[in-house]
Tab-separated table of C-alpha atoms and ligand atoms in Angstrom:
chain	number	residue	atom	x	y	z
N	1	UNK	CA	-37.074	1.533	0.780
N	2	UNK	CA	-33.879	0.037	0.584
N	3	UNK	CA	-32.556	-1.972	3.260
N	4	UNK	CA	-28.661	-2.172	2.707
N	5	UNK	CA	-26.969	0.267	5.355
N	6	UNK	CA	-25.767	3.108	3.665
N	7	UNK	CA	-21.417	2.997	3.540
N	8	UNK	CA	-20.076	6.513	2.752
N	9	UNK	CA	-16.797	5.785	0.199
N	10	UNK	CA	-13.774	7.353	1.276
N	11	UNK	CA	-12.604	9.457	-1.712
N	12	UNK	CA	-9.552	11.658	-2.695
N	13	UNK	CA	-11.489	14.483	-1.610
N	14	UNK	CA	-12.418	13.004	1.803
N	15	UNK	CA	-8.905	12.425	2.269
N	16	UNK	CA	-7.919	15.828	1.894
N	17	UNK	CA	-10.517	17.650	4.021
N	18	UNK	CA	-9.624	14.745	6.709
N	19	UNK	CA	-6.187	16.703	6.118
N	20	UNK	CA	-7.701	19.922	6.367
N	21	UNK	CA	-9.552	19.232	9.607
N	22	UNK	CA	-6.201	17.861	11.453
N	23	UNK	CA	-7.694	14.445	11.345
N	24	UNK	CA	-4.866	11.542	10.673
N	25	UNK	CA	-5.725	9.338	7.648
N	26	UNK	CA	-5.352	5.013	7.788
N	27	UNK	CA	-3.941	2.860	5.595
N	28	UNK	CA	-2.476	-0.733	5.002
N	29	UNK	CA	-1.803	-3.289	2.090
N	30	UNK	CA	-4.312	-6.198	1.149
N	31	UNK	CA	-3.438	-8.259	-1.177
N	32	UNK	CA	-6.686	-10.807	-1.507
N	33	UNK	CA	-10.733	-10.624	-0.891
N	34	UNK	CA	-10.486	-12.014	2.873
N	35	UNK	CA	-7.950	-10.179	4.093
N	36	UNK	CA	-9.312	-6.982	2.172
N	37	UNK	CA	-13.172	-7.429	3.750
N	38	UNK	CA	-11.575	-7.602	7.060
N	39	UNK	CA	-9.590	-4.245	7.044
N	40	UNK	CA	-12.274	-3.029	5.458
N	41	UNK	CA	-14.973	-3.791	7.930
N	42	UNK	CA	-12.770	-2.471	10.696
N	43	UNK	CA	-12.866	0.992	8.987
N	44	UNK	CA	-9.463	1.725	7.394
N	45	UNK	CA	-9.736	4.518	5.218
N	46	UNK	CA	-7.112	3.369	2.244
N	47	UNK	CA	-6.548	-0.152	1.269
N	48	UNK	CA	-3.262	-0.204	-0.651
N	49	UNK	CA	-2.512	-2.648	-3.090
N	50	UNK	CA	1.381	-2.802	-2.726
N	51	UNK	CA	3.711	-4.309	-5.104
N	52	UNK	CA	5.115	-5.553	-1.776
N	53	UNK	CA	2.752	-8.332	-3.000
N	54	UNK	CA	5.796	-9.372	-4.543
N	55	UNK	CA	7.253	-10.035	-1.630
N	56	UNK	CA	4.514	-11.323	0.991
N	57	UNK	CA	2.318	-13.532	-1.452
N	58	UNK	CA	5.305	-14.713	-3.915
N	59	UNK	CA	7.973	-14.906	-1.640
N	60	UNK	CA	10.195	-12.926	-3.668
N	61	UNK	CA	13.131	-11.079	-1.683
N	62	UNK	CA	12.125	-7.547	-4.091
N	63	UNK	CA	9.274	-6.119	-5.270
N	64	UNK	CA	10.727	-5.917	-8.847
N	65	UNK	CA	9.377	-9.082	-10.256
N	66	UNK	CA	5.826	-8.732	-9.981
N	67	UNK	CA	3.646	-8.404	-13.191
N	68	UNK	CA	1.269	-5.923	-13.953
N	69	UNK	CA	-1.560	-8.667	-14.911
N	70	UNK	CA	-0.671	-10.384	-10.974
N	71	UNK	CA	-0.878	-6.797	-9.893
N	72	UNK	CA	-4.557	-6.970	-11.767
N	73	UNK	CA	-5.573	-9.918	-10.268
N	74	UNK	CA	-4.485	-8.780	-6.111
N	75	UNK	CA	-6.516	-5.399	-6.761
N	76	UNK	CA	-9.791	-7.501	-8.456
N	77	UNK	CA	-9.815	-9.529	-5.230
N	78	UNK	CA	-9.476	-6.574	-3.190
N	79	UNK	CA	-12.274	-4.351	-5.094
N	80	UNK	CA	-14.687	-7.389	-4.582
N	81	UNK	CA	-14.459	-7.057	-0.911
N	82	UNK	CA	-14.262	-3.416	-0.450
N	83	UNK	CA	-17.555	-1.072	0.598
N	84	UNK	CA	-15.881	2.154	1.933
N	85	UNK	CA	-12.010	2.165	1.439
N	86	UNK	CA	-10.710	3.594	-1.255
N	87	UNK	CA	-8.618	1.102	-3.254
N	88	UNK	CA	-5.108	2.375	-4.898
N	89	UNK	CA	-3.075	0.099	-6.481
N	90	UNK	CA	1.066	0.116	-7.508
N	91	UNK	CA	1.571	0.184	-10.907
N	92	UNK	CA	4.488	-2.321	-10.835
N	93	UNK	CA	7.941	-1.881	-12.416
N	94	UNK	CA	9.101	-1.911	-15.466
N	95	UNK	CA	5.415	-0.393	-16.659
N	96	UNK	CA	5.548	3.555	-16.597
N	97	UNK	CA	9.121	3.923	-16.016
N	98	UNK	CA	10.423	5.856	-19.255
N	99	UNK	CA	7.739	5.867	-21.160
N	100	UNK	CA	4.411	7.768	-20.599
N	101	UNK	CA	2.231	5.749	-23.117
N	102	UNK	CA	3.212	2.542	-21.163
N	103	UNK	CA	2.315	4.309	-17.593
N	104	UNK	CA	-1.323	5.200	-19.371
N	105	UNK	CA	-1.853	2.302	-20.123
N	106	UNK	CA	-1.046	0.486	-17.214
N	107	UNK	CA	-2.885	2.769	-15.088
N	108	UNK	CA	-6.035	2.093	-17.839
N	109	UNK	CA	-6.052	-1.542	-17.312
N	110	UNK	CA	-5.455	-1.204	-13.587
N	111	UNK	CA	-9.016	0.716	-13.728
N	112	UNK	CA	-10.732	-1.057	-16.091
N	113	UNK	CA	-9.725	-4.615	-15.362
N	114	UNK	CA	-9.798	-4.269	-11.240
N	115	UNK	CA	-12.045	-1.382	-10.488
N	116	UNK	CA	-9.810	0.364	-8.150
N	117	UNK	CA	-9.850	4.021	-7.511
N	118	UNK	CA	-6.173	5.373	-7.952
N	119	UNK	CA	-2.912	3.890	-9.081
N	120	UNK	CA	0.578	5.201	-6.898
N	121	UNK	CA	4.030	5.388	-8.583
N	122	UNK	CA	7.620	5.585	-7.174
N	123	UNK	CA	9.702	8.543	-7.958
N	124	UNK	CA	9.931	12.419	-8.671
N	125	UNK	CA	10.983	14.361	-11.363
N	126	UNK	CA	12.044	11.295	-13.810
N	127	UNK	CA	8.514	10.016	-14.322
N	128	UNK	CA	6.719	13.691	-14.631
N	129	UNK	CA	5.572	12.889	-17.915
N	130	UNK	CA	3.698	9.571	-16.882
N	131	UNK	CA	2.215	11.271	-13.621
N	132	UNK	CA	1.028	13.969	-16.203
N	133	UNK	CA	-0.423	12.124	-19.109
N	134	UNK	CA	-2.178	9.601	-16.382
N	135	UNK	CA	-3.337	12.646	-14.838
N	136	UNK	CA	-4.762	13.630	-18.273
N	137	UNK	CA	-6.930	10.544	-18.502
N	138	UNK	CA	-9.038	11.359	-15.106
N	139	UNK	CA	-6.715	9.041	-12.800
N	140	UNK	CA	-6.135	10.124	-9.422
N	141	UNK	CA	-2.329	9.055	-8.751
N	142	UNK	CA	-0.657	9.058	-5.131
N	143	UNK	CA	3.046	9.608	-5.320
N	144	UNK	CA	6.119	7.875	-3.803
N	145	UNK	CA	9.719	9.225	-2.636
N	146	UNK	CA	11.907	8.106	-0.207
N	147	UNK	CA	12.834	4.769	-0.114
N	148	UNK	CA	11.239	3.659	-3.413
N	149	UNK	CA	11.870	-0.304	-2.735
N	150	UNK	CA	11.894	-0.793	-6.812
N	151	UNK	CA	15.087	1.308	-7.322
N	152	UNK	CA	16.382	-0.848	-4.373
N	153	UNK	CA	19.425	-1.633	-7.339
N	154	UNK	CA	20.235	1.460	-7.426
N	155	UNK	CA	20.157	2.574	-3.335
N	156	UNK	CA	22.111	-1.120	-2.477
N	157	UNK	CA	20.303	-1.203	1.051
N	158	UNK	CA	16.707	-0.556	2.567
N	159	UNK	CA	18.362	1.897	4.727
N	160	UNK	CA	16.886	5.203	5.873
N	161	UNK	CA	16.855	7.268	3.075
N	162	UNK	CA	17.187	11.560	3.043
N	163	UNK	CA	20.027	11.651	5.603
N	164	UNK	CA	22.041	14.072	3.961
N	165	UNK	CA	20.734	17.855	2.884
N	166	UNK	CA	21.017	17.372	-0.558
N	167	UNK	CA	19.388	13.976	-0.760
N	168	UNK	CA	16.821	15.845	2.031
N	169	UNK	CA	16.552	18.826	-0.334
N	170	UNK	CA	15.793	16.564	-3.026
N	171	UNK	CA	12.690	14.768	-1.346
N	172	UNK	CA	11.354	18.275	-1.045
N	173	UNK	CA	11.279	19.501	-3.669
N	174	UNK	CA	9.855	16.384	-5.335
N	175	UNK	CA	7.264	16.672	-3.002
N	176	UNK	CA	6.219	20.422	-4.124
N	177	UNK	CA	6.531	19.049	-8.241
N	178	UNK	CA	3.992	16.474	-7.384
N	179	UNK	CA	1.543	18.333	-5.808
N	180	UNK	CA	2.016	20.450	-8.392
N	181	UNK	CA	1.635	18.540	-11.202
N	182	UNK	CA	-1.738	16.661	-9.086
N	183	UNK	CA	-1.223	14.128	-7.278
N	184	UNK	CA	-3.806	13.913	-4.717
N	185	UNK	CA	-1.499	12.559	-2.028
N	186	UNK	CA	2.188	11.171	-1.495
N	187	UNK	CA	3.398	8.621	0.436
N	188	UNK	CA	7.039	9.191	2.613
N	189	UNK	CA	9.237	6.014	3.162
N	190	UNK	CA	11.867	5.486	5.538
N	191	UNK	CA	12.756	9.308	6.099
N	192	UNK	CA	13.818	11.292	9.159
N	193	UNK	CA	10.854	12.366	10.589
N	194	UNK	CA	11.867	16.242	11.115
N	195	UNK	CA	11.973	16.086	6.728
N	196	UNK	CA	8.546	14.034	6.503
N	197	UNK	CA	7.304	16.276	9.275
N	198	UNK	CA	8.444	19.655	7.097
N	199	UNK	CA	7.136	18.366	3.957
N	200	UNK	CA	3.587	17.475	5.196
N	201	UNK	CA	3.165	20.850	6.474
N	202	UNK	CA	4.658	22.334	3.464
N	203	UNK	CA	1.750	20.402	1.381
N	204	UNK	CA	-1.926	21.499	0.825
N	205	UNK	CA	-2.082	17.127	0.110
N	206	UNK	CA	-1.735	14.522	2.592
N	207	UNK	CA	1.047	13.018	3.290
N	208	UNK	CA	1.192	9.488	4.121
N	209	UNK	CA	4.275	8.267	6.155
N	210	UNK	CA	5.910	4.831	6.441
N	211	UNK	CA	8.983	4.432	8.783
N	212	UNK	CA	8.678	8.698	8.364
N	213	UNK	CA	7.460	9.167	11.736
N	214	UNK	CA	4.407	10.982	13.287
N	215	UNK	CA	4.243	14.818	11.478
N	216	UNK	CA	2.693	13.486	8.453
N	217	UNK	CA	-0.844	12.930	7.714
N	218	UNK	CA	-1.307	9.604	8.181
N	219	UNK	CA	0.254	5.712	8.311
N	220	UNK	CA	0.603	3.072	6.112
N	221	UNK	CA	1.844	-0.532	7.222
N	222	UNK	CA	2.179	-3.802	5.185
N	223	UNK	CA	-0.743	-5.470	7.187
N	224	UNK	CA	1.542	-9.252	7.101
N	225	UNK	CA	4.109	-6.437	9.139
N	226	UNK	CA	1.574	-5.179	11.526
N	227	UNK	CA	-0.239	-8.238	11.930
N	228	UNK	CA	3.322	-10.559	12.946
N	229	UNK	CA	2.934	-12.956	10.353
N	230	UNK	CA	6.360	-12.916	9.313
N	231	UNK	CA	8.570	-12.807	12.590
N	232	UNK	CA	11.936	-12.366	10.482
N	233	UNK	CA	11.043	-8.711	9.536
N	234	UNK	CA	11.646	-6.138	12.535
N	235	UNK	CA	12.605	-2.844	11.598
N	236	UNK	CA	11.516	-0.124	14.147
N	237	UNK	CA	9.012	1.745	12.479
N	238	UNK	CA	6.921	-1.293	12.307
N	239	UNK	CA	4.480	-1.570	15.374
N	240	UNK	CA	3.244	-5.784	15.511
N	241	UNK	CA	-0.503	-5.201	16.868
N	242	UNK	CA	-0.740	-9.039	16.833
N	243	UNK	CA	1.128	-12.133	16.721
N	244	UNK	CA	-0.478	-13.866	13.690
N	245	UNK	CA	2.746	-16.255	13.422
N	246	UNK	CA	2.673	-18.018	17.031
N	247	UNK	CA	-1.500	-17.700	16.393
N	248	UNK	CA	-1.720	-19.793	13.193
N	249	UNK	CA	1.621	-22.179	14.056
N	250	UNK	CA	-0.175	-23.348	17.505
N	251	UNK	CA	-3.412	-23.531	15.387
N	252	UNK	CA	-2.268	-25.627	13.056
N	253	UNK	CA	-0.107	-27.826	15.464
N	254	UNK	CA	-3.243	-28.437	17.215
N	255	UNK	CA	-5.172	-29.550	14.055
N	256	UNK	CA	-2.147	-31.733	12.974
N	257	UNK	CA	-1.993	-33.422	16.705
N	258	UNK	CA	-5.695	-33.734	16.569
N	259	UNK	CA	-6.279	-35.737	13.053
N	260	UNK	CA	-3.393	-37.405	14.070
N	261	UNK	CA	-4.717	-38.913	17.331
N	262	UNK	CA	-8.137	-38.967	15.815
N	263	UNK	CA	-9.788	-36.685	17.929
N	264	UNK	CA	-10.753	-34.706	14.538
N	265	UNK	CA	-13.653	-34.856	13.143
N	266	UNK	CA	-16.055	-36.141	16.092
N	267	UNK	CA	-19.548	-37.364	16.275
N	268	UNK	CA	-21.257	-33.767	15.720
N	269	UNK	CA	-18.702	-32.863	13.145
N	270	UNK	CA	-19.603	-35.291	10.970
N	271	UNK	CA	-22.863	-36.248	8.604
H	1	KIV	O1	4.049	-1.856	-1.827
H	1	KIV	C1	3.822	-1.381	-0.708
H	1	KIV	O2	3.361	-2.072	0.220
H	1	KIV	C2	4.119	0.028	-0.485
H	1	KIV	C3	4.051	0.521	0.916
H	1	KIV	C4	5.251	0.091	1.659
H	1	KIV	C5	3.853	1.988	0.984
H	1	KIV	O3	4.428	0.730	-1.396
């Protein structure tokens, strides 16, 4: 008889009957195998590994610079934590955009080399042909419209996005073409909430909202956001749920004032 506990995986398909049954679905970045083990544990149901790596492990002010093999390496420190989340991963830019045999295979060696369960890409109707021929290999993608934070060139600001009908119209109808085309879920950024509200009811998938308010099927935070580690960042869809900044800096201060004085190590912490 076996004595491990038995961990039911979240899947693509338990996301969408939680969507059937009304039931809201959880989700925030990790980025590396601590971090990862302790969402985990706690019992969030997708652990996404954002290119906002980019900009909360490398300190870069985009997400545009990231690499596909640094994406690899977040998600295989993720997957080695992980017993019941399921595990998508960005494919980065600059590695499906405009070119479908590209997106393949970046979405292949996202698979094979990490062991993650689904890759998500940014955009609509421009990248149908990668959605479709990743599709075609058996890969479950989750899709991404809104604010897409690598076309952040082209928008000028992180502002709310969908403001205006047409822009609104367009989010739509994206929406519908990737549900059509099979995505098995698509996450809303920085929307009005009455358009992320109107899309997730439109949708048989669920819809995962950040900054999009509280109609949609679930939430998805960048756990440094949620978890105040960076106290520069305050835009008001983020809610802090702990103040990891003043938690580590007092920390630490005490450990410097401590080695300094000497009071670190003492008799029973050493050999
Ligand atoms: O990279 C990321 O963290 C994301 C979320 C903001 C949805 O795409």
């Amino acid at each position: 008889m076996s004595i491990h506990k038995e961990i039911k995986r979240v899947t693509t398909q338990s996301l969408e009957k939680l969507k059937k049954e009304g039931r809201k679905i959880s989700m925030l970045t990790a980025y590396d195998y601590s971090m990862a083990k302790l969402i985990d544990g706690a019992g969030i149901d997708v652990i996404l590994v954002g290119d906002s790596a980019s900009n909360v492990m490398a300190g870069h002010e985009t997400t545009l610079p990231i690499t596909l093999d640094q994406m690899i390496y977040h998600a295989t420190s993720v997957v080695r934590a992980v017993e019941r989340a399921l595990i998508v991963v960005d494919i980065p830019f600059g590695y499906y955009q405009g070119d479908s045999k590209l997106a393949l295979t970046s979405a292949i060696r996202i698979m094979k080399e990490s062991g993650a369960h689904a890759v998500k890409i940014e955009g609509g109707e421009e990248i149908k042909e990668s959605i479709i021929r990743i599709l075609s290999a058996g890969i479950p993608v989750m899709g991404h419209l809104g604010l897409t934070p690598q076309s952040i060139y082209k928008f000028g600001t992180y502002n709310v996005r969908a403001k205006e009908k047409e822009e609104a119209l367009k989010v739509e109808c994206e929406a519908e073409l990737l549900q059509s085309l099979g995505c098995f879920s698509i996450v809303l950024e920085k929307i009005p909430a009455s358009l992320a509200d109107k899309v997730a009811k439109k949708l048989s998938i669920p819809v995962i909202g950040i900054g999009a308010g509280g109609g949609v099927d679930g939430q998805v935070l960048v756990m440094h956001d949620m978890l105040g580690i960076n106290v520069d960042f305050n835009p008001r869809f983020i809610r802090k749920y702990a103040n990891l900044h003043e938690v580590v800096n007092g920390a630490v201060k005490n450990y410097i004032a401590d080695v300094k004085s000497g009071s670190f190590p003492n008799e029973k912490e050493q050999y």
